[in-house]
mmCIF file of C-alpha atoms in Angstrom:
data_model
loop_
_atom_site.group_PDB
_atom_site.id
_atom_site.type_symbol
_atom_site.label_atom_id
_atom_site.label_comp_id
_atom_site.label_asym_id
_atom_site.label_seq_id
_atom_site.Cartn_x
_atom_site.Cartn_y
_atom_site.Cartn_z
ATOM 1 C CA MET Z 276 -1.111 -18.636 -19.129
ATOM 2 C CA LEU Z 277 2.171 -19.827 -20.601
ATOM 3 C CA LYS Z 278 1.584 -23.270 -19.146
ATOM 4 C CA LEU Z 279 -1.909 -23.316 -20.584
ATOM 5 C CA LEU Z 280 -0.621 -22.462 -24.051
ATOM 6 C CA ASN Z 281 1.859 -25.289 -23.776
ATOM 7 C CA GLU Z 282 -0.873 -27.829 -22.999
ATOM 8 C CA LEU Z 283 -3.362 -26.858 -25.694
ATOM 9 C CA PRO Z 284 -3.103 -28.772 -29.007
ATOM 10 C CA ILE Z 285 -2.587 -25.660 -31.130
ATOM 11 C CA LYS Z 286 0.174 -24.364 -33.333
ATOM 12 C CA ASP Z 287 1.571 -20.883 -33.694
ATOM 13 C CA THR Z 288 1.208 -21.106 -37.456
ATOM 14 C CA HIS Z 289 -2.534 -21.850 -37.408
ATOM 15 C CA TYR Z 290 -3.797 -19.823 -34.476
ATOM 16 C CA VAL Z 291 -1.410 -17.636 -32.494
ATOM 17 C CA THR Z 292 0.373 -15.836 -35.331
ATOM 18 C CA PRO Z 293 -2.837 -15.070 -37.296
ATOM 19 C CA PHE Z 294 -4.417 -13.641 -34.131
ATOM 20 C CA LEU Z 295 -1.423 -11.404 -33.357
ATOM 21 C CA LYS Z 296 -1.415 -10.117 -36.926
ATOM 22 C CA SER Z 297 -5.167 -9.430 -36.821
ATOM 23 C CA VAL Z 298 -4.821 -7.129 -33.790
ATOM 24 C CA GLY Z 299 -1.596 -5.470 -34.939
ATOM 25 C CA PHE Z 300 0.729 -7.077 -32.389
ATOM 26 C CA PRO Z 301 4.367 -7.994 -33.235
ATOM 27 C CA SER Z 302 4.549 -11.396 -34.879
ATOM 28 C CA MET Z 303 6.793 -13.658 -36.900
ATOM 29 C CA ALA Z 304 5.995 -14.716 -40.457
ATOM 30 C CA GLU Z 305 4.672 -18.018 -39.127
ATOM 31 C CA SER Z 306 6.015 -18.968 -35.703
ATOM 32 C CA GLY Z 307 9.115 -18.693 -33.590
ATOM 33 C CA TRP Z 308 9.252 -16.774 -30.331
ATOM 34 C CA LEU Z 309 5.610 -17.130 -29.378
ATOM 35 C CA THR Z 310 5.008 -20.102 -27.089
ATOM 36 C CA ARG Z 311 8.200 -22.127 -26.818
ATOM 37 C CA SER Z 312 10.420 -19.072 -26.432
ATOM 38 C CA LEU Z 313 8.376 -17.565 -23.592
ATOM 39 C CA GLU Z 314 7.470 -20.689 -21.648
ATOM 40 C CA GLN Z 315 10.909 -21.362 -20.150
ATOM 41 C CA SER Z 316 11.187 -21.279 -16.365
ATOM 42 C CA MET Z 317 13.855 -18.572 -16.281
ATOM 43 C CA PRO Z 318 13.887 -14.949 -15.069
ATOM 44 C CA TYR Z 319 13.073 -12.385 -17.739
ATOM 45 C CA ASP Z 320 16.482 -10.687 -17.625
ATOM 46 C CA TYR Z 321 19.223 -10.340 -20.238
ATOM 47 C CA ASN Z 322 20.350 -13.897 -19.535
ATOM 48 C CA TYR Z 323 16.932 -15.193 -20.632
ATOM 49 C CA PRO Z 324 17.648 -17.954 -23.191
ATOM 50 C CA GLY Z 325 14.420 -17.612 -25.183
ATOM 51 C CA LYS Z 326 15.054 -16.681 -28.797
ATOM 52 C CA ILE Z 327 12.985 -13.509 -28.871
ATOM 53 C CA THR Z 328 13.406 -11.687 -32.159
ATOM 54 C CA PRO Z 329 13.769 -9.082 -33.535
ATOM 55 C CA LYS Z 330 16.454 -7.789 -31.198
ATOM 56 C CA ASP Z 331 14.704 -4.473 -30.463
ATOM 57 C CA LEU Z 332 11.612 -6.380 -29.284
ATOM 58 C CA ARG Z 333 13.776 -8.352 -26.840
ATOM 59 C CA GLU Z 334 15.287 -5.121 -25.511
ATOM 60 C CA ALA Z 335 11.894 -3.456 -25.061
ATOM 61 C CA PHE Z 336 10.522 -6.591 -23.404
ATOM 62 C CA LEU Z 337 13.369 -6.896 -20.907
ATOM 63 C CA GLY Z 338 13.899 -3.154 -20.439
ATOM 64 C CA LEU Z 339 10.662 -2.897 -18.437
ATOM 65 C CA LEU Z 340 12.711 -4.134 -15.417
ATOM 66 C CA PHE Z 341 14.464 -0.712 -15.244
ATOM 67 C CA SER Z 342 11.347 1.432 -15.403
ATOM 68 C CA LYS Z 343 9.948 -0.491 -12.452
ATOM 69 C CA HIS Z 344 13.187 -0.166 -10.519
ATOM 70 C CA PHE Z 345 13.666 3.569 -11.058
ATOM 71 C CA ASN Z 346 10.060 4.540 -10.330
ATOM 72 C CA ALA Z 347 9.217 2.309 -7.383
ATOM 73 C CA LYS Z 348 8.116 4.038 -4.171
ATOM 74 C CA TYR Z 349 10.994 3.949 -1.713
ATOM 75 C CA SER Z 350 11.115 4.824 1.975
ATOM 76 C CA CYS Z 351 14.572 6.383 1.559
ATOM 77 C CA HIS Z 352 16.420 8.814 -0.657
ATOM 78 C CA GLY Z 353 18.668 7.757 -3.499
ATOM 79 C CA ALA Z 354 16.327 6.528 -6.253
ATOM 80 C CA SER Z 355 17.545 9.313 -8.547
ATOM 81 C CA ARG Z 356 20.966 7.624 -8.474
ATOM 82 C CA LEU Z 357 19.612 4.470 -10.170
ATOM 83 C CA PRO Z 358 19.296 5.863 -13.725
ATOM 84 C CA THR Z 359 22.836 7.189 -13.457
ATOM 85 C CA LEU Z 360 24.111 3.754 -12.482
ATOM 86 C CA ALA Z 361 22.264 2.140 -15.380
ATOM 87 C CA VAL Z 362 23.696 4.564 -17.929
ATOM 88 C CA TYR Z 363 27.155 4.224 -16.363
ATOM 89 C CA ALA Z 364 26.911 0.433 -16.659
ATOM 90 C CA ALA Z 365 26.106 0.845 -20.349
ATOM 91 C CA TYR Z 366 29.173 3.056 -20.777
ATOM 92 C CA GLN Z 367 31.342 0.508 -19.007
ATOM 93 C CA CYS Z 368 30.335 -1.952 -21.710
ATOM 94 C CA MET Z 369 30.635 0.479 -24.615
ATOM 95 C CA MET Z 370 34.114 1.568 -23.568
ATOM 96 C CA GLU Z 371 35.232 -2.019 -24.184
ATOM 97 C CA GLU Z 372 33.537 -2.445 -27.551
ATOM 98 C CA LEU Z 373 33.028 0.784 -29.510
ATOM 99 C CA LEU Z 374 35.687 2.413 -31.671
ATOM 100 C CA ARG Z 375 34.457 5.871 -30.621
ATOM 101 C CA TYR Z 376 35.844 5.267 -27.130
ATOM 102 C CA LYS Z 377 39.187 3.793 -28.134
ATOM 103 C CA ASP Z 378 41.918 5.309 -25.937
ATOM 104 C CA LYS Z 379 39.272 7.205 -23.953
ATOM 105 C CA ILE Z 380 38.892 7.018 -20.164
ATOM 106 C CA LEU Z 381 35.637 6.575 -18.251
ATOM 107 C CA TYR Z 382 35.884 8.797 -15.196
ATOM 108 C CA PRO Z 383 34.912 7.146 -11.877
ATOM 109 C CA LEU Z 384 31.487 8.091 -10.555
ATOM 110 C CA GLU Z 385 31.463 10.832 -7.948
ATOM 111 C CA SER Z 386 29.222 10.744 -4.899
ATOM 112 C CA HIS Z 387 25.633 11.575 -5.734
ATOM 113 C CA THR Z 388 25.761 14.436 -3.214
ATOM 114 C CA SER Z 389 28.855 16.036 -4.742
ATOM 115 C CA ALA Z 390 28.224 19.131 -6.831
ATOM 116 C CA ASP Z 391 29.843 19.070 -10.273
ATOM 117 C CA SER Z 392 31.448 22.429 -9.526
ATOM 118 C CA GLN Z 393 33.185 20.902 -6.520
ATOM 119 C CA SER Z 394 34.217 17.633 -8.164
ATOM 120 C CA GLY Z 395 35.438 19.282 -11.354
ATOM 121 C CA GLN Z 396 33.316 17.012 -13.531
ATOM 122 C CA ILE Z 397 31.181 18.356 -16.357
ATOM 123 C CA GLY Z 398 28.314 15.967 -15.595
ATOM 124 C CA ASP Z 399 27.176 12.890 -13.692
ATOM 125 C CA ILE Z 400 29.229 10.771 -16.098
ATOM 126 C CA GLN Z 401 32.345 11.899 -17.912
ATOM 127 C CA ILE Z 402 34.582 10.374 -20.564
ATOM 128 C CA ASN Z 403 38.038 11.903 -20.878
ATOM 129 C CA ASN Z 404 40.618 12.019 -23.598
ATOM 130 C CA ALA Z 405 43.972 10.427 -22.893
ATOM 131 C CA ASP Z 406 45.331 13.834 -21.866
ATOM 132 C CA GLY Z 407 42.636 14.192 -19.168
ATOM 133 C CA THR Z 408 40.455 16.722 -20.970
ATOM 134 C CA ALA Z 409 36.715 16.136 -21.209
ATOM 135 C CA PHE Z 410 35.588 14.279 -24.343
ATOM 136 C CA GLU Z 411 31.959 13.483 -23.507
ATOM 137 C CA GLY Z 412 29.627 14.339 -20.638
ATOM 138 C CA ILE Z 413 26.279 13.015 -19.489
ATOM 139 C CA GLU Z 414 23.887 14.747 -17.100
ATOM 140 C CA ILE Z 415 20.998 12.593 -15.865
ATOM 141 C CA LYS Z 416 17.771 13.847 -14.308
ATOM 142 C CA HIS Z 417 15.179 11.658 -12.628
ATOM 143 C CA GLN Z 418 11.568 12.753 -13.117
ATOM 144 C CA ILE Z 419 12.746 16.277 -13.964
ATOM 145 C CA GLU Z 420 11.858 17.873 -17.291
ATOM 146 C CA ILE Z 421 14.753 19.241 -19.325
ATOM 147 C CA THR Z 422 14.375 22.986 -19.972
ATOM 148 C CA PRO Z 423 16.378 25.547 -21.981
ATOM 149 C CA ASP Z 424 17.774 26.825 -18.659
ATOM 150 C CA LEU Z 425 19.102 23.341 -17.833
ATOM 151 C CA VAL Z 426 20.740 23.173 -21.254
ATOM 152 C CA GLN Z 427 22.388 26.532 -20.598
ATOM 153 C CA HIS Z 428 23.508 25.385 -17.149
ATOM 154 C CA ALA Z 429 25.069 22.291 -18.696
ATOM 155 C CA TYR Z 430 26.883 24.431 -21.261
ATOM 156 C CA GLU Z 431 28.453 26.494 -18.505
ATOM 157 C CA LYS Z 432 30.034 23.298 -17.137
ATOM 158 C CA PHE Z 433 31.859 22.311 -20.329
ATOM 159 C CA MET Z 434 32.193 25.572 -22.276
ATOM 160 C CA VAL Z 435 35.890 26.008 -21.424
ATOM 161 C CA GLN Z 436 36.746 22.481 -22.573
ATOM 162 C CA LYS Z 437 36.828 20.916 -26.036
ATOM 163 C CA THR Z 438 33.927 18.623 -25.235
ATOM 164 C CA ASN Z 439 32.802 16.664 -28.298
ATOM 165 C CA ARG Z 440 29.334 15.596 -27.155
ATOM 166 C CA TYR Z 441 27.080 16.242 -24.179
ATOM 167 C CA TYR Z 442 23.917 14.349 -23.207
ATOM 168 C CA LEU Z 443 21.077 15.663 -21.076
ATOM 169 C CA LEU Z 444 18.926 12.637 -20.216
ATOM 170 C CA THR Z 445 15.807 12.345 -18.100
ATOM 171 C CA THR Z 446 13.311 9.739 -16.965
ATOM 172 C CA ALA Z 447 10.559 12.389 -17.122
ATOM 173 C CA ASN Z 448 8.006 12.601 -19.911
ATOM 174 C CA MET Z 449 9.145 15.318 -22.327
ATOM 175 C CA ASP Z 450 6.011 15.552 -24.476
ATOM 176 C CA ALA Z 451 5.100 18.968 -23.076
ATOM 177 C CA ALA Z 452 8.667 20.309 -22.929
ATOM 178 C CA ASP Z 453 9.737 23.578 -24.552
ATOM 179 C CA TRP Z 454 11.422 21.889 -27.507
ATOM 180 C CA ASP Z 455 11.631 25.091 -29.535
ATOM 181 C CA GLY Z 456 13.584 26.749 -26.732
ATOM 182 C CA ILE Z 457 15.706 23.646 -26.165
ATOM 183 C CA ASN Z 458 16.604 23.269 -29.845
ATOM 184 C CA GLN Z 459 17.377 26.968 -30.131
ATOM 185 C CA LYS Z 460 19.760 26.710 -27.193
ATOM 186 C CA ILE Z 461 21.362 23.574 -28.644
ATOM 187 C CA GLN Z 462 21.969 25.359 -31.947
ATOM 188 C CA GLN Z 463 23.520 28.341 -30.180
ATOM 189 C CA ILE Z 464 25.929 26.036 -28.334
ATOM 190 C CA SER Z 465 26.815 24.267 -31.572
ATOM 191 C CA ASN Z 466 27.533 27.585 -33.287
ATOM 192 C CA ASN Z 467 29.546 29.048 -30.405
ATOM 193 C CA HIS Z 468 31.375 25.970 -29.161
ATOM 194 C CA GLY Z 469 30.968 23.093 -31.597
ATOM 195 C CA CYS Z 470 29.777 20.565 -29.023
ATOM 196 C CA GLN Z 471 26.867 18.345 -30.028
ATOM 197 C CA VAL Z 472 24.270 18.571 -27.237
ATOM 198 C CA ILE Z 473 21.652 15.810 -27.187
ATOM 199 C CA VAL Z 474 18.489 15.932 -25.063
ATOM 200 C CA ASN Z 475 16.778 12.561 -24.770
ATOM 201 C CA GLY Z 476 15.021 10.115 -22.476
ATOM 202 C CA VAL Z 477 16.948 7.698 -20.293
ATOM 203 C CA TYR Z 478 14.931 4.682 -21.450
ATOM 204 C CA SER Z 479 15.253 5.347 -25.163
ATOM 205 C CA THR Z 480 18.969 6.043 -24.717
ATOM 206 C CA LEU Z 481 19.522 2.792 -22.851
ATOM 207 C CA LYS Z 482 17.613 0.910 -25.540
ATOM 208 C CA TYR Z 483 19.857 2.424 -28.206
ATOM 209 C CA TYR Z 484 23.043 1.723 -26.264
ATOM 210 C CA LEU Z 485 22.078 -1.898 -25.672
ATOM 211 C CA ARG Z 486 21.627 -2.397 -29.396
ATOM 212 C CA LEU Z 487 25.297 -1.521 -29.825
ATOM 213 C CA LEU Z 488 26.535 -4.154 -27.377
ATOM 214 C CA GLU Z 489 27.700 -7.585 -28.407
ATOM 215 C CA ASP Z 490 26.378 -9.151 -25.200
ATOM 216 C CA PRO Z 491 23.745 -7.161 -23.229
ATOM 217 C CA ALA Z 492 24.075 -9.649 -20.361
ATOM 218 C CA LYS Z 493 27.304 -7.885 -19.404
ATOM 219 C CA PHE Z 494 25.311 -4.696 -18.921
ATOM 220 C CA ILE Z 495 23.065 -6.375 -16.371
ATOM 221 C CA GLU Z 496 26.093 -7.785 -14.550
ATOM 222 C CA LYS Z 497 27.699 -4.364 -14.324
ATOM 223 C CA TYR Z 498 24.470 -2.710 -13.156
ATOM 224 C CA VAL Z 499 24.042 -5.286 -10.396
ATOM 225 C CA GLU Z 500 27.652 -4.788 -9.324
ATOM 226 C CA LEU Z 501 27.091 -1.034 -9.095
ATOM 227 C CA LEU Z 502 23.988 -1.624 -6.967
ATOM 228 C CA LYS Z 503 26.176 -3.619 -4.593
ATOM 229 C CA MET Z 504 29.083 -1.192 -4.408
ATOM 230 C CA ASP Z 505 27.667 2.325 -4.779
ATOM 231 C CA GLU Z 506 27.449 4.091 -1.428
ATOM 232 C CA ASN Z 507 24.360 6.014 -2.490
ATOM 233 C CA VAL Z 508 22.324 2.850 -3.056
ATOM 234 C CA LYS Z 509 20.357 1.761 -0.018
ATOM 235 C CA PHE Z 510 18.990 -1.618 0.986
ATOM 236 C CA PRO Z 511 15.429 -0.837 -0.248
ATOM 237 C CA HIS Z 512 16.825 -0.209 -3.742
ATOM 238 C CA GLN Z 513 18.664 -3.521 -3.715
ATOM 239 C CA LYS Z 514 15.645 -5.314 -2.298
ATOM 240 C CA MET Z 515 13.380 -3.878 -5.005
ATOM 241 C CA TRP Z 516 15.718 -5.069 -7.746
ATOM 242 C CA ASN Z 517 15.660 -8.589 -6.324
ATOM 243 C CA GLN Z 518 11.870 -8.419 -6.055
ATOM 244 C CA ILE Z 519 11.492 -7.324 -9.686
ATOM 245 C CA ILE Z 520 13.726 -10.149 -10.867
ATOM 246 C CA SER Z 521 11.882 -12.637 -8.681
ATOM 247 C CA GLU Z 522 8.469 -11.544 -9.942
ATOM 248 C CA SER Z 523 9.676 -11.973 -13.503
ATOM 249 C CA SER Z 524 10.190 -15.704 -12.911
ATOM 250 C CA PHE Z 525 7.721 -18.548 -13.395
#
């Protein structure tokens, strides 16, 4: 289709943009990212050179790669590790750029099979203060709904530390979740401890984090490196990533 658009004697200004506006699709004032930006023979990853704007549209467009990767049907265990690696890759980038994490330490990832109680960590991902105490924790669930009980369980992991913020993230749909119970539990923790507990989706969190980065391409590089090195990632997971990237090419 992109090749066909390139060959037709039409202009974004006269045809494409008015059509997109008429059906409520994202569009520029006149033209811009429509045909020329999408026709390039390059993979649709964060290195894609097309000038897709606004920035949040580019992130949503390219972020579909991760949903496919996390939710593919695998013949082995370990897919639940993938969202953790993606969020960890984002933190690797943010630690280098954001003032919030100045002088903070990103704790190395533990084995996916290690219980937090055994490893001493407060979550799947942990950021420490310079003195080694927990500053921020992140617990990540794959296709598991967050419940008030899970919030309470998370609190029991960090309640004895001066944790500043704690994230409970999931790839599951939370539309039918017990938000009243969750928010009540979050308020109780805030009153008793002072920690800010945030329950959110993995995809929306990644989208927000990527907006903060100067160069999102570094995030992709770090995610790919984790796929290579993490002992919990199996060949089918690596193969699926390569397949998704390949299918995004023209």
